[in-house]
Coordinates of C-alpha atoms and ligand atoms in Angstrom, one line a residue:
X1 CA -13.1 28.4 3.5
X2 CA -11.7 31.3 0.7
X3 CA -12.0 34.3 2.5
X4 CA -11.6 33.0 5.8
X5 CA -7.9 31.5 4.3
X6 CA -7.4 35.4 3.6
X7 CA -8.5 36.7 6.7
X8 CA -6.4 34.4 8.7
X9 CA -3.1 34.8 6.5
X10 CA -3.6 38.9 7.2
X11 CA -3.7 38.4 10.2
X12 CA -0.1 36.2 10.4
X13 CA 1.6 39.9 10.0
X14 CA 0.3 41.2 13.0
X15 CA -0.6 38.3 15.2
X16 CA 1.2 35.6 13.9
X17 CA 0.2 33.7 17.2
X18 CA -2.7 33.9 17.6
X19 CA -3.4 32.6 13.6
X20 CA -1.4 29.7 13.9
X21 CA -4.0 29.0 17.0
X22 CA -6.6 30.1 15.2
X23 CA -6.0 28.3 12.2
X24 CA -5.2 24.7 13.9
X25 CA -8.5 25.1 16.0
X26 CA -10.1 25.7 12.9
X27 CA -8.8 22.7 11.0
X28 CA -9.9 20.2 13.6
X29 CA -6.1 19.4 14.3
X30 CA -6.2 20.2 18.4
X31 CA -5.5 17.3 20.7
X32 CA -5.3 18.2 24.2
X33 CA -1.9 18.3 25.0
X34 CA 1.3 18.6 23.4
X35 CA 0.0 18.8 19.0
X36 CA 3.5 18.8 18.3
X37 CA 4.7 16.6 15.7
X38 CA 8.0 17.3 13.7
X39 CA 7.9 19.7 10.9
X40 CA 7.6 17.7 7.4
X41 CA 10.2 17.6 4.4
X42 CA 13.5 18.7 7.0
X43 CA 15.7 16.6 7.3
X44 CA 17.2 16.4 11.4
X45 CA 20.7 16.8 12.7
X46 CA 20.7 14.9 15.8
X47 CA 17.8 14.3 18.2
X48 CA 14.6 15.5 16.5
X49 CA 13.6 18.7 17.4
X50 CA 9.7 18.9 17.8
X51 CA 8.6 22.3 16.1
X52 CA 4.0 23.3 16.0
X53 CA 2.7 22.1 13.1
X54 CA 2.9 24.1 10.5
X55 CA -1.0 26.7 8.6
X56 CA -2.8 23.6 7.1
X57 CA -2.3 26.3 4.1
X58 CA 1.3 25.6 3.4
X59 CA 0.5 22.0 3.3
X60 CA -2.0 22.0 0.9
X61 CA 0.3 24.7 -1.5
X62 CA 2.3 21.0 -2.0
X63 CA -0.2 18.3 -1.9
X64 CA -1.0 19.0 -5.9
X65 CA 0.2 16.9 -8.5
X66 CA 3.1 17.0 -10.4
X67 CA 4.6 20.2 -9.3
X68 CA 8.6 20.9 -8.7
X69 CA 9.3 19.5 -5.6
X70 CA 12.9 19.2 -3.6
X71 CA 13.5 15.6 -2.2
X72 CA 15.5 14.3 0.2
X73 CA 16.8 10.9 -1.1
X74 CA 18.7 8.4 1.2
X75 CA 20.7 5.9 -0.9
X76 CA 22.5 3.4 1.2
X77 CA 24.4 6.2 4.0
X78 CA 24.3 9.2 2.3
X79 CA 21.6 11.9 1.7
X80 CA 21.6 13.2 -2.1
X81 CA 19.5 15.5 -3.2
X82 CA 16.6 15.2 -6.6
X83 CA 15.1 18.4 -8.1
X84 CA 12.6 16.5 -10.3
X85 CA 9.0 16.9 -11.2
X86 CA 7.4 13.8 -9.0
X87 CA 6.1 12.2 -12.2
X88 CA 10.2 12.3 -13.5
X89 CA 11.1 10.1 -10.1
X90 CA 12.2 7.3 -11.8
X91 CA 14.3 8.8 -14.4
X92 CA 17.8 7.2 -14.8
X93 CA 20.8 9.3 -15.1
X94 CA 23.4 6.8 -14.5
X95 CA 24.2 2.9 -14.4
X96 CA 24.0 3.0 -10.9
X97 CA 20.6 4.6 -11.0
X98 CA 19.7 1.7 -13.3
X99 CA 21.3 -1.0 -10.4
X100 CA 18.9 0.7 -7.7
X101 CA 16.0 0.7 -9.7
X102 CA 16.8 -3.2 -10.8
X103 CA 17.6 -4.4 -8.0
X104 CA 14.8 -2.7 -6.0
X105 CA 12.6 -4.8 -8.8
X106 CA 14.5 -8.4 -7.4
X107 CA 14.7 -7.7 -4.0
X108 CA 11.5 -5.9 -3.4
X109 CA 9.7 -5.7 -6.0
X110 CA 8.9 -2.4 -6.0
X111 CA 10.8 0.8 -8.0
X112 CA 13.3 1.5 -5.0
X113 CA 15.4 4.2 -7.5
X114 CA 11.7 6.2 -7.2
X115 CA 11.1 5.6 -2.8
X116 CA 14.5 6.7 -2.0
X117 CA 14.1 9.5 -4.0
X118 CA 11.4 10.4 -2.2
X119 CA 13.1 10.0 1.4
X120 CA 11.5 9.9 4.6
X121 CA 9.1 12.4 4.2
X122 CA 6.4 13.6 1.6
X123 CA 3.3 15.0 1.1
X124 CA 0.6 13.0 0.4
X125 CA -3.2 13.5 -0.6
X126 CA -6.0 14.0 1.9
X127 CA -8.2 10.6 0.5
X128 CA -10.7 11.2 3.5
X129 CA -14.2 11.5 2.7
X130 CA -15.3 15.5 3.4
X131 CA -17.5 14.8 6.2
X132 CA -14.2 13.0 7.9
X133 CA -12.3 17.2 8.2
X134 CA -14.2 18.5 10.3
X135 CA -14.5 15.5 12.8
X136 CA -13.8 15.9 16.1
X137 CA -12.2 13.1 19.0
X138 CA -12.3 13.1 22.7
X139 CA -9.1 14.9 23.9
X140 CA -8.2 12.3 25.9
X141 CA -7.5 8.8 23.8
X142 CA -5.6 6.2 25.0
X143 CA -2.1 5.6 23.6
X144 CA -1.0 3.3 21.3
X145 CA 2.2 1.4 20.6
X146 CA 2.9 1.0 16.8
X147 CA 3.7 -2.3 16.1
X148 CA 5.7 -3.2 12.5
X149 CA 7.6 -6.8 11.7
X150 CA 10.0 -6.3 8.7
X151 CA 11.7 -9.2 6.5
X152 CA 14.2 -7.5 4.5
X153 CA 12.3 -4.5 4.0
X154 CA 14.1 -1.6 2.0
X155 CA 15.6 1.8 4.2
X156 CA 13.6 4.2 2.1
X157 CA 10.5 2.3 2.5
X158 CA 10.4 1.4 6.5
X159 CA 12.2 5.1 7.8
X160 CA 9.1 6.4 5.3
X161 CA 7.0 4.0 7.9
X162 CA 8.4 5.4 10.8
X163 CA 9.1 8.9 9.8
X164 CA 5.0 9.5 8.5
X165 CA 4.0 7.9 12.0
X166 CA 5.7 10.1 14.0
X167 CA 5.2 13.3 11.7
X168 CA 1.7 12.8 11.7
X169 CA 0.7 11.2 15.1
X170 CA 0.2 13.9 17.7
X171 CA 2.8 13.2 20.3
X172 CA 0.1 12.3 23.4
X173 CA -1.1 9.7 21.4
X174 CA 1.9 8.1 21.3
X175 CA 3.8 5.7 23.1
X176 CA 6.4 3.8 21.2
X177 CA 7.2 2.7 17.6
X178 CA 7.8 -1.3 18.2
X179 CA 10.3 -2.1 15.0
X180 CA 10.8 -6.0 15.0
X181 CA 13.4 -7.4 12.4
X182 CA 12.4 -10.8 11.6
X183 CA 16.0 -12.2 10.9
X184 CA 17.1 -10.3 7.6
X185 CA 20.1 -10.9 6.1
X186 CA 20.5 -7.4 4.5
X187 CA 23.3 -5.6 5.6
X188 CA 21.5 -1.4 5.7
X189 CA 19.8 -3.6 8.4
X190 CA 22.1 -4.1 10.7
X191 CA 24.3 -2.0 12.2
X192 CA 23.5 1.2 10.0
X193 CA 19.6 0.8 11.7
X194 CA 20.4 0.8 15.5
X195 CA 22.5 3.8 14.4
X196 CA 20.2 5.9 12.6
X197 CA 17.5 4.7 15.2
X198 CA 20.2 6.2 18.2
X199 CA 21.1 9.4 16.3
X200 CA 17.4 10.5 14.7
X201 CA 14.4 8.3 16.5
X202 CA 14.0 8.9 20.4
X203 CA 10.8 7.0 20.5
X204 CA 11.7 3.5 18.4
X205 CA 12.6 0.5 19.7
X206 CA 14.3 -2.4 17.7
X207 CA 13.8 -5.4 18.6
X208 CA 15.5 -9.3 16.5
X209 CA 14.3 -12.6 16.5
X210 CA 16.9 -14.6 16.1
X211 CA 15.5 -17.2 14.2
X212 CA 13.2 -16.6 11.2
X213 CA 10.1 -16.6 12.6
X214 CA 7.1 -15.3 9.6
X215 CA 4.8 -12.2 10.4
X216 CA 2.8 -13.7 13.1
X217 CA 5.2 -14.8 15.8
X218 CA 6.9 -11.5 15.1
X219 CA 3.9 -9.3 15.7
X220 CA 3.2 -11.5 18.6
X221 CA 7.4 -10.9 20.3
X222 CA 6.6 -6.8 19.4
X223 CA 3.1 -7.4 21.2
X224 CA 4.8 -8.7 24.4
X225 CA 7.0 -5.7 24.9
X226 CA 4.2 -3.1 23.9
X227 CA 3.5 -1.1 26.6
X228 CA 0.6 1.1 24.9
X229 CA -3.1 0.9 25.9
X230 CA -3.7 0.2 21.9
X231 CA -1.1 -2.3 19.9
X232 CA -1.4 -0.5 16.3
X233 CA 0.1 -2.8 13.4
X234 CA 1.3 -1.6 10.7
X235 CA 3.4 -3.1 7.5
X236 CA 7.3 -2.0 6.6
X237 CA 6.0 -0.1 4.2
X238 CA 2.9 2.2 4.8
X239 CA 3.0 5.8 4.6
X240 CA 0.1 6.9 7.8
X241 CA -2.1 10.1 6.4
X242 CA -3.4 12.8 8.1
X243 CA -5.2 12.5 11.7
X244 CA -4.7 8.9 10.8
X245 CA -4.6 7.6 14.4
X246 CA -7.6 9.6 16.3
X247 CA -10.1 7.9 15.0
X248 CA -9.5 4.5 15.4
X249 CA -8.1 5.0 19.1
X250 CA -11.7 7.2 19.6
X251 CA -14.0 3.4 18.8
X252 CA -11.6 1.5 20.5
X253 CA -12.1 3.8 23.3
X254 CA -16.1 3.5 23.4
X255 CA -15.9 -0.1 23.4
X256 CA -12.3 -2.0 24.4
X257 CA -13.6 -5.1 21.6
X258 CA -13.5 -3.2 18.9
X259 CA -11.3 -4.4 16.3
X260 CA -10.5 -1.6 13.9
X261 CA -8.5 -1.3 10.0
X262 CA -8.0 2.2 8.2
X263 CA -8.7 2.1 4.8
X264 CA -5.7 0.9 2.8
X265 CA -4.9 3.5 0.5
X266 CA -3.0 2.6 -3.0
X267 CA 0.7 3.1 -3.2
X268 CA 1.6 2.0 -6.7
X269 CA 4.7 -0.2 -6.5
X270 CA 6.4 1.3 -9.4
X271 CA 5.4 5.1 -9.6
X272 CA 4.8 5.7 -5.7
X273 CA 2.0 7.8 -6.1
X274 CA -0.4 7.5 -3.7
X275 CA -4.1 7.4 -4.0
X276 CA -7.3 6.8 -2.4
X277 CA -8.6 3.2 -2.0
X278 CA -12.4 3.0 -3.0
X279 CA -14.6 1.6 -0.1
X280 CA -14.5 -1.7 0.0
X281 CA -14.5 -4.7 3.4
X282 CA -12.7 -7.7 3.5
X283 CA -14.0 -10.9 2.8
X284 CA -12.8 -14.4 1.9
X285 CA -13.7 -16.7 -0.6
X286 CA -13.6 -21.2 0.0
X287 CA -9.7 -21.2 -0.9
X288 CA -9.8 -19.3 2.3
X289 CA -8.0 -16.6 0.5
X290 CA -8.8 -13.2 1.6
X291 CA -10.5 -10.8 -0.5
X292 CA -12.9 -7.0 -1.2
X293 CA -16.1 -7.4 -1.3
X294 CA -18.8 -3.8 -2.1
X295 CA -20.2 -2.6 1.0
X296 CA -23.9 -3.5 1.3
X297 CA -25.9 -0.2 0.4
X298 CA -27.7 -0.6 3.6
X299 CA -24.0 0.2 5.6
X300 CA -23.7 3.7 3.9
X301 CA -27.2 4.9 4.8
X302 CA -26.8 6.7 8.5
X303 CA -25.8 10.0 8.9
X304 CA -22.3 10.1 7.9
X305 CA -22.9 7.7 5.3
X306 CA -19.6 6.7 3.8
X307 CA -17.9 7.8 6.4
X308 CA -19.1 6.2 9.3
X309 CA -17.4 2.5 10.8
X310 CA -18.1 0.1 8.3
X311 CA -18.7 -3.8 10.1
X312 CA -16.0 -5.9 8.0
X313 CA -16.0 -9.8 8.2
X314 CA -12.4 -9.7 7.9
X315 CA -9.6 -7.7 7.7
X316 CA -7.0 -7.4 5.4
X317 CA -4.5 -8.9 7.6
X318 CA -1.4 -5.4 7.7
X319 CA -3.3 -2.4 9.0
X320 CA -4.8 -2.8 12.5
X321 CA -5.6 -1.5 16.1
X322 CA -7.1 -2.9 19.0
X323 CA -6.8 -2.9 23.0
X324 CA -3.9 -4.3 24.1
X325 CA -5.4 -6.4 27.0
X326 CA -8.0 -7.5 25.0
X327 CA -5.2 -8.8 22.2
X328 CA -3.9 -10.9 24.7
X329 CA -7.2 -12.1 26.5
X330 CA -8.3 -13.4 22.7
X331 CA -5.6 -15.1 22.5
X332 CA -3.3 -13.2 20.2
X333 CA -2.6 -15.1 17.4
X334 CA -1.7 -18.7 16.3
X335 CA 1.7 -19.1 16.7
X336 CA 1.8 -22.2 15.5
X337 CA 1.4 -20.4 11.7
X338 CA 4.4 -19.6 10.2
X339 CA 5.5 -16.5 8.1
X340 CA 3.1 -15.2 5.9
X341 CA -0.8 -15.7 5.0
X342 CA -4.0 -17.0 6.6
X343 CA -3.4 -15.1 10.2
X344 CA -5.5 -12.4 9.1
X345 CA -8.6 -14.4 8.1
X346 CA -8.1 -16.1 11.9
X347 CA -8.3 -13.6 13.7
X348 CA -11.2 -12.4 11.9
X349 CA -12.9 -15.2 12.3
X350 CA -11.9 -15.3 16.4
X351 CA -13.0 -11.7 16.9
X352 CA -16.5 -12.2 15.7
X353 CA -16.7 -15.5 16.9
X354 CA -15.2 -15.2 20.3
X355 CA -17.6 -11.2 20.8
X356 CA -15.7 -9.1 19.0
X357 CA -16.4 -6.8 16.5
X358 CA -14.2 -5.7 13.1
X359 CA -14.7 -2.7 11.8
X360 CA -13.1 -0.4 8.9
X361 CA -12.9 3.6 10.0
X362 CA -12.8 5.5 6.8
X363 CA -12.3 8.8 8.3
X364 CA -8.6 7.1 9.2
X365 CA -6.1 6.3 5.7
X366 CA -3.1 4.5 5.8
X367 CA -1.2 3.9 2.1
X368 CA 0.6 0.9 1.7
X369 CA 2.9 -0.8 -1.4
X370 CA 0.5 -3.2 -3.1
X371 CA 3.0 -5.7 -4.4
X372 CA 2.2 -7.5 -8.2
X373 CA 4.5 -10.6 -6.1
X374 CA 6.0 -11.5 -2.5
X375 CA 9.5 -10.8 -3.0
X376 CA 10.5 -13.5 -0.5
X377 CA 10.1 -17.3 0.4
X378 CA 9.6 -19.3 3.5
X379 CA 12.8 -20.5 4.2
X380 CA 12.1 -23.9 3.5
X381 CA 10.2 -23.3 0.4
X382 CA 6.9 -24.6 2.3
X383 CA 3.9 -23.2 0.8
X384 CA 3.0 -21.7 4.3
X385 CA -0.4 -20.1 3.7
X386 CA -1.9 -23.4 3.1
X387 CA -0.7 -24.9 6.1
X388 CA -1.9 -21.4 8.4
X389 CA -5.3 -21.8 6.3
X390 CA -5.1 -24.9 7.2
X391 CA -4.6 -24.8 11.0
X392 CA -7.4 -22.4 11.1
X393 CA -9.7 -24.5 9.4
X394 CA -9.9 -27.1 11.3
X395 CA -10.0 -25.1 14.6
X396 CA -12.6 -22.5 14.4
X397 CA -14.7 -23.4 10.9
X398 CA -16.4 -26.4 12.2
X399 CA -18.5 -28.6 9.7
X400 CA -17.7 -26.0 6.8
X401 CA -14.0 -26.7 6.3
X402 CA -15.2 -29.3 4.0
X403 CA -15.7 -26.4 1.2
X404 CA -12.4 -25.9 1.2
X405 CA -11.3 -29.4 1.5
X406 CA -13.4 -29.5 -1.9
X407 CA -11.4 -27.0 -3.6
X408 CA -8.2 -28.6 -2.3
X409 CA -8.7 -32.3 -1.7
X410 CA -5.0 -32.8 -1.4
X411 CA -5.4 -31.0 2.0
X412 CA -7.4 -33.0 4.0
X413 CA -4.4 -35.8 4.8
X414 CA -1.5 -33.0 5.4
X415 CA -0.2 -32.6 8.7
X416 CA -1.1 -29.3 10.4
X417 CA 0.6 -29.5 13.9
X418 CA -0.7 -28.9 17.5
X419 CA -3.9 -27.4 17.8
X420 CA -5.0 -28.3 20.9
X421 CA -4.3 -24.6 22.6
X422 CA -6.0 -22.9 20.1
X423 CA -9.4 -25.8 20.7
X424 CA -8.8 -25.1 24.4
X425 CA -9.1 -21.3 23.6
X426 CA -12.2 -21.1 21.6
X427 CA -14.2 -23.5 24.2
X428 CA -12.6 -20.8 26.7
X429 CA -13.9 -18.2 25.2
X430 CA -16.7 -19.9 24.8
X431 CA -16.9 -18.9 21.2
X432 CA -20.2 -18.5 18.6
X433 CA -19.9 -21.6 15.8
X434 CA -18.6 -20.8 12.2
X435 CA -22.3 -21.1 11.1
X436 CA -23.4 -18.3 13.5
X437 CA -20.4 -16.6 11.4
X438 CA -21.9 -16.9 8.3
X439 CA -25.5 -16.5 9.1
X440 CA -24.8 -13.3 11.0
X441 CA -21.6 -11.1 10.2
X442 CA -21.0 -12.7 6.4
X443 CA -24.6 -14.0 4.6
X444 CA -23.4 -12.7 1.7
X445 CA -20.9 -15.3 1.2
X446 CA -22.7 -18.2 -1.1
X447 CA -22.6 -21.4 0.6
X448 CA -22.3 -24.2 -2.0
X449 CA -23.8 -27.6 -2.0
X450 CA -21.0 -29.9 -0.8
X451 CA -18.5 -31.2 -3.1
X452 CA -20.5 -28.5 -6.6
X453 CA -17.4 -26.2 -6.1
X454 CA -14.7 -25.3 -8.8
X455 CA -11.5 -23.6 -7.9
X456 CA -10.9 -20.7 -8.5
X457 CA -7.3 -19.4 -7.5
X458 CA -6.5 -16.0 -6.5
X459 CA -2.8 -15.4 -7.8
X460 CA -2.9 -12.2 -5.9
X461 CA -5.5 -10.8 -3.6
X462 CA -4.2 -7.7 -3.7
X463 CA -3.6 -7.3 -7.5
X464 CA -4.5 -3.3 -7.2
X465 CA -7.3 -4.1 -9.8
X466 CA -9.3 -5.9 -7.0
X467 CA -9.0 -3.7 -4.5
X468 CA -11.8 -2.4 -6.2
X469 CA -14.0 -5.9 -6.4
X470 CA -17.9 -4.4 -7.0
X471 CA -16.7 -0.6 -7.2
X472 CA -13.8 -1.0 -9.7
X473 CA -12.4 2.7 -10.3
X474 CA -13.8 3.2 -14.5
X475 CA -12.0 2.1 -17.0
X476 CA -9.8 5.0 -18.0
X477 CA -11.5 7.4 -20.9
X478 CA -9.9 7.8 -23.9
X479 CA -8.8 11.8 -24.2
X480 CA -7.4 11.7 -27.8
X481 CA -6.5 10.0 -30.5
X482 CA -3.6 10.1 -32.6
X483 CA -0.2 8.7 -34.9
X484 CA 3.4 8.7 -32.3
X485 CA 5.4 10.1 -35.2
X486 CA 8.9 9.2 -34.7
X487 CA 10.6 12.4 -35.9
X488 CA 13.9 11.6 -37.3
X489 CA 12.5 8.7 -39.6
X490 CA 8.8 10.3 -40.4
X491 CA 7.5 7.1 -39.6
X492 CA 5.0 5.8 -37.1
X493 CA 4.8 3.5 -34.0
X494 CA 2.9 0.6 -35.4
X495 CA 1.6 -3.2 -33.6
X496 CA 4.3 -5.3 -36.0
X497 CA 1.2 -8.5 -35.5
X498 CA -2.4 -6.5 -35.9
X499 CA -3.9 -4.4 -33.2
X500 CA -5.9 -7.3 -31.3
X501 CA -2.0 -9.5 -31.2
X502 CA -1.8 -9.8 -27.1
X503 CA 2.4 -9.7 -27.1
X504 CA 3.0 -7.8 -30.1
X505 CA 6.5 -6.5 -30.4
X506 CA 6.3 -2.2 -31.9
X507 CA 8.2 -1.0 -34.9
X508 CA 7.7 2.1 -36.9
X509 CA 6.2 1.8 -40.1
X510 CA 4.8 4.4 -43.1
X511 CA 2.7 6.6 -41.2
X512 CA -1.0 5.8 -42.8
X513 CA -3.8 7.6 -41.0
X514 CA -7.2 4.8 -40.9
X515 CA -4.3 2.0 -40.0
X516 CA -5.5 0.5 -37.0
X517 CA -2.1 -0.7 -36.1
X518 CA -0.9 2.8 -35.2
X519 CA -3.7 4.6 -34.0
X520 CA -2.8 5.1 -30.8
X521 CA -5.8 6.5 -27.9
X522 CA -4.7 8.2 -25.2
X523 CA -6.1 8.3 -21.6
X524 CA -6.7 10.2 -19.1
X525 CA -4.1 7.4 -17.2
X526 CA -1.0 7.9 -19.8
X527 CA -2.1 4.7 -21.1
X528 CA -1.7 4.5 -25.4
X529 CA -3.8 2.0 -26.6
X530 CA -5.1 0.2 -29.9
X531 CA -8.7 -0.3 -31.0
X532 CA -8.2 -3.9 -29.2
X533 CA -7.8 -2.8 -25.5
X534 CA -4.3 -3.7 -25.9
X535 CA -1.8 -1.1 -24.3
X536 CA 2.1 -0.3 -25.3
X537 CA 3.3 -1.6 -22.2
X538 CA 6.9 -2.6 -20.6
X539 CA 8.0 -5.2 -18.2
X540 CA 8.8 -3.4 -15.0
X541 CA 11.4 -6.5 -14.7
X542 CA 12.6 -6.5 -17.1
X543 CA 12.8 -2.9 -18.6
X544 CA 15.7 -3.4 -21.3
X545 CA 13.0 -5.7 -23.1
X546 CA 11.4 -4.6 -25.8
X547 CA 7.9 -2.7 -25.4
X548 CA 4.9 -4.7 -26.5
X549 CA 1.5 -4.6 -26.4
X550 CA -0.8 -6.3 -23.8
X551 CA -3.9 -6.2 -22.6
X552 CA -4.7 -2.2 -20.6
X553 CA -4.6 -2.9 -17.0
X554 CA -5.1 1.1 -16.0
X555 CA -3.3 0.9 -12.9
X556 CA -0.2 2.4 -14.5
X557 CA 3.2 1.1 -13.8
X558 CA 4.7 -0.1 -17.2
X559 CA 1.3 1.0 -19.1
X560 CA 2.5 5.0 -18.2
X561 CA 3.5 7.0 -20.9
X562 CA 4.4 10.9 -20.8
X563 CA 4.4 13.2 -24.0
X564 CA 7.1 15.6 -22.9
X565 CA 5.8 18.6 -25.1
X566 CA 9.8 20.5 -25.1
X567 CA 12.0 17.7 -25.5
X568 CA 10.0 15.5 -27.9
X569 CA 10.8 12.0 -26.0
X570 CA 8.2 9.7 -25.0
X571 CA 9.0 9.1 -21.2
X572 CA 7.8 6.1 -19.5
X573 CA 7.7 6.8 -16.1
X574 CA 8.7 2.9 -13.8
X575 CA 11.0 1.9 -16.4
X576 CA 13.0 5.3 -16.0
X577 CA 14.0 5.8 -19.2
X578 CA 12.4 7.1 -23.3
X579 CA 10.8 5.0 -26.2
X580 CA 14.0 4.8 -28.8
X581 CA 13.9 3.7 -32.2
X582 CA 17.8 4.2 -33.7
X583 CA 17.0 5.3 -37.9
X584 CA 19.7 4.0 -39.2
X585 CA 20.0 0.7 -37.1
X586 CA 17.4 -1.9 -38.3
X587 CA 16.3 -2.6 -34.4
X588 CA 13.0 -2.4 -33.1
X589 CA 12.1 0.3 -30.6
X590 CA 13.6 0.2 -27.6
X591 CA 14.0 1.7 -24.4
X592 CA 17.1 3.7 -23.7
X593 CA 18.0 5.9 -20.9
X594 CA 16.9 9.5 -21.7
X595 CA 18.8 11.7 -23.3
X596 CA 19.0 14.4 -26.7
X597 CA 18.9 12.3 -29.5
X598 CA 17.4 12.8 -32.1
X599 CA 16.7 8.6 -31.6
X600 CA 14.3 9.9 -29.2
X601 CA 11.7 12.8 -30.7
X602 CA 8.7 11.7 -31.1
X603 CA 4.6 14.0 -31.6
X604 CA 2.2 12.7 -31.0
X605 CA -0.1 13.8 -34.3
X606 CA -3.9 14.0 -33.6
X607 CA -6.2 12.3 -35.7
Ligands
UD2_1 C1 -1.2 -8.7 3.5 C2 -0.7 -8.1 5.0 C3 0.0 -8.2 5.7 C4 -0.2 -10.0 6.3 C5 -0.2 -11.2 4.8 C6 -1.0 -12.4 5.2 C7 -1.7 -5.8 4.3 C8 -1.5 -4.3 3.7 N1 -1.0 -6.7 4.2 O1 0.0 -9.2 2.7 O2 0.2 -7.4 6.7 O3 -1.4 -10.1 6.8 O4 -1.7 -10.3 4.0 O5 -0.3 -12.8 5.9 O6 -3.3 -6.0 4.7 N2 7.6 -10.1 7.7 C9 8.2 -10.6 8.2 N3 8.8 -11.6 8.3 C10 8.0 -12.8 7.4 C11 7.3 -12.3 5.8 C12 7.4 -10.8 6.1 O7 8.5 -9.8 9.3 O8 8.6 -14.2 7.1 C13 6.6 -8.9 7.6 C14 6.9 -8.2 6.0 O9 8.4 -7.4 6.0 C15 5.6 -6.9 6.0 C16 4.6 -7.8 6.7 O10 5.6 -9.0 7.7 O11 5.8 -5.8 6.6 C17 3.5 -8.1 5.9 O12 4.3 -8.9 4.6 P1 3.7 -8.2 2.7 O13 3.9 -7.0 3.2 O14 4.7 -9.5 2.5 O15 2.6 -9.2 2.8 P2 1.1 -8.4 2.0 O16 1.3 -7.1 2.5 O17 1.6 -8.9 0.7
MN2 MN1 2.6 -5.5 3.0

């Protein structure tokens, strides 16, 4: 590829048009008709003007790690420019920054400061399998209506979702983008959003529910307004990737009973780093919690290996494409389900049991912000996941619902509303039994003898760590060993209660080279780790609390530390602050707004 690229670059001077056309073909980007997408990284005055896609060479240059880039950011109504390297986007420079960050964690459970500073357009790494890159798709594919419902979504995540769709979807494959505001009460989602859509987003329609409905009924509402051949559902904090839609539409074009999901890449909620998810598929446990499973090896044996479609017993829920009429015929969703939870297993069981297939398409990649907690509840405080699960158990699970009840005996007597329509639907569609589903689609699921279960509650089916069940990313590797020396006092950072005491505060003390309390191993994920697998940690939700040593989790967040060689500062990206120790005071080590004071000068002394 190298020499070819130079050859093409050489052509630009003499025949620019030809070079661009050739490169587009070479990259497999050309679809029939209009391939134009707006240029990435540009802000638009007035109506969007569509410009030809830039040649790939330029895009790639910007995709690499930590280069200094200029980001446009939208905070409230104005646009600001932030010139920071990617790893420092969270840097707190003022009390307003601090407020944005902290409010963001409270309201949205992610680092809003970083999200705002990224702005509406950015390049993300191409995480696809190599085999996907050269693939071409039929020139004529069905058109998609992208349906995104939201409740109190942040401005920058919502609009980055929409812009990423506009930036990375060939115009002839996109019918429209339908936004459904599920009765949000945050003010930026009112007139300001309408105005932005009117001025900048010609393909976008906004609808609002008149009361809080929950994501299930909100999506159905969106679907009824859609006119494309295919419905493409997304969460309101996603970023679609290069050529994300074509592989999904191509599968449906071949067979309209296929329901297809992209691989959901990880957008880290503390740093907004975009990373590849391992190849996993959807399962569930008898508590009716979704989980990720390892893909059985035999499914990866075809000629395309890990790039070919993978049958999946369930879907995660948020991101999938389905033929619009097929969605209707199949009974859309169970509209008796409220707010959040359970609908993903319900639609998965229904698809498989009633004649469809559910697949994960590895060549399609969409990033999603995985949060550590859900930042909203239901209006009456009800646990809607349990109620929704109960409905699906009664409609779809036959005698196997007893497995659920043996784990959740209290649910046996709970009301679940009227399910007669759903039972009729099952009848009408002439669906298989749940036993058939287990035997044929999910034989991997262990079925315990009744009454023999212990509940394993999954606090958070997402826990980014669980994304790779069975294929967990390897534990970060230790690359260096050393002391963390505070230059002003000449003292070293130690764990107050020893290297194995989870939750211990960190303080400074005389440097002693073989003291395990102060030998910090630096890993390739920027963790600072003591012998007992405990890591220097800041609580993202309360960065002003004292740093401690906590169990290493390997997913950055509050455990990522960056030594700035030149300034001597030890920077924590998700807190956006630096580690500080005041030699004069008797205080603990704490986090503070980064400055050039001696209190923030540290050095990693190799041992
Ligand atoms: C996952 C799914 C989500 C849904 C859920 C189970 C992915 C990536 N996400 O949870 O789509 O299937 O599991 O129900 O697979 N929303 C509303 N009204 C509400 C609550 C939420 O419109 O009352 C919106 C919300 O703004 C978001 C979407 O629904 O766009 C999903 O909610 P989430 O992001 O809190 O759910 P998540 O990703 O934890
Ligand atoms: Mn989500």
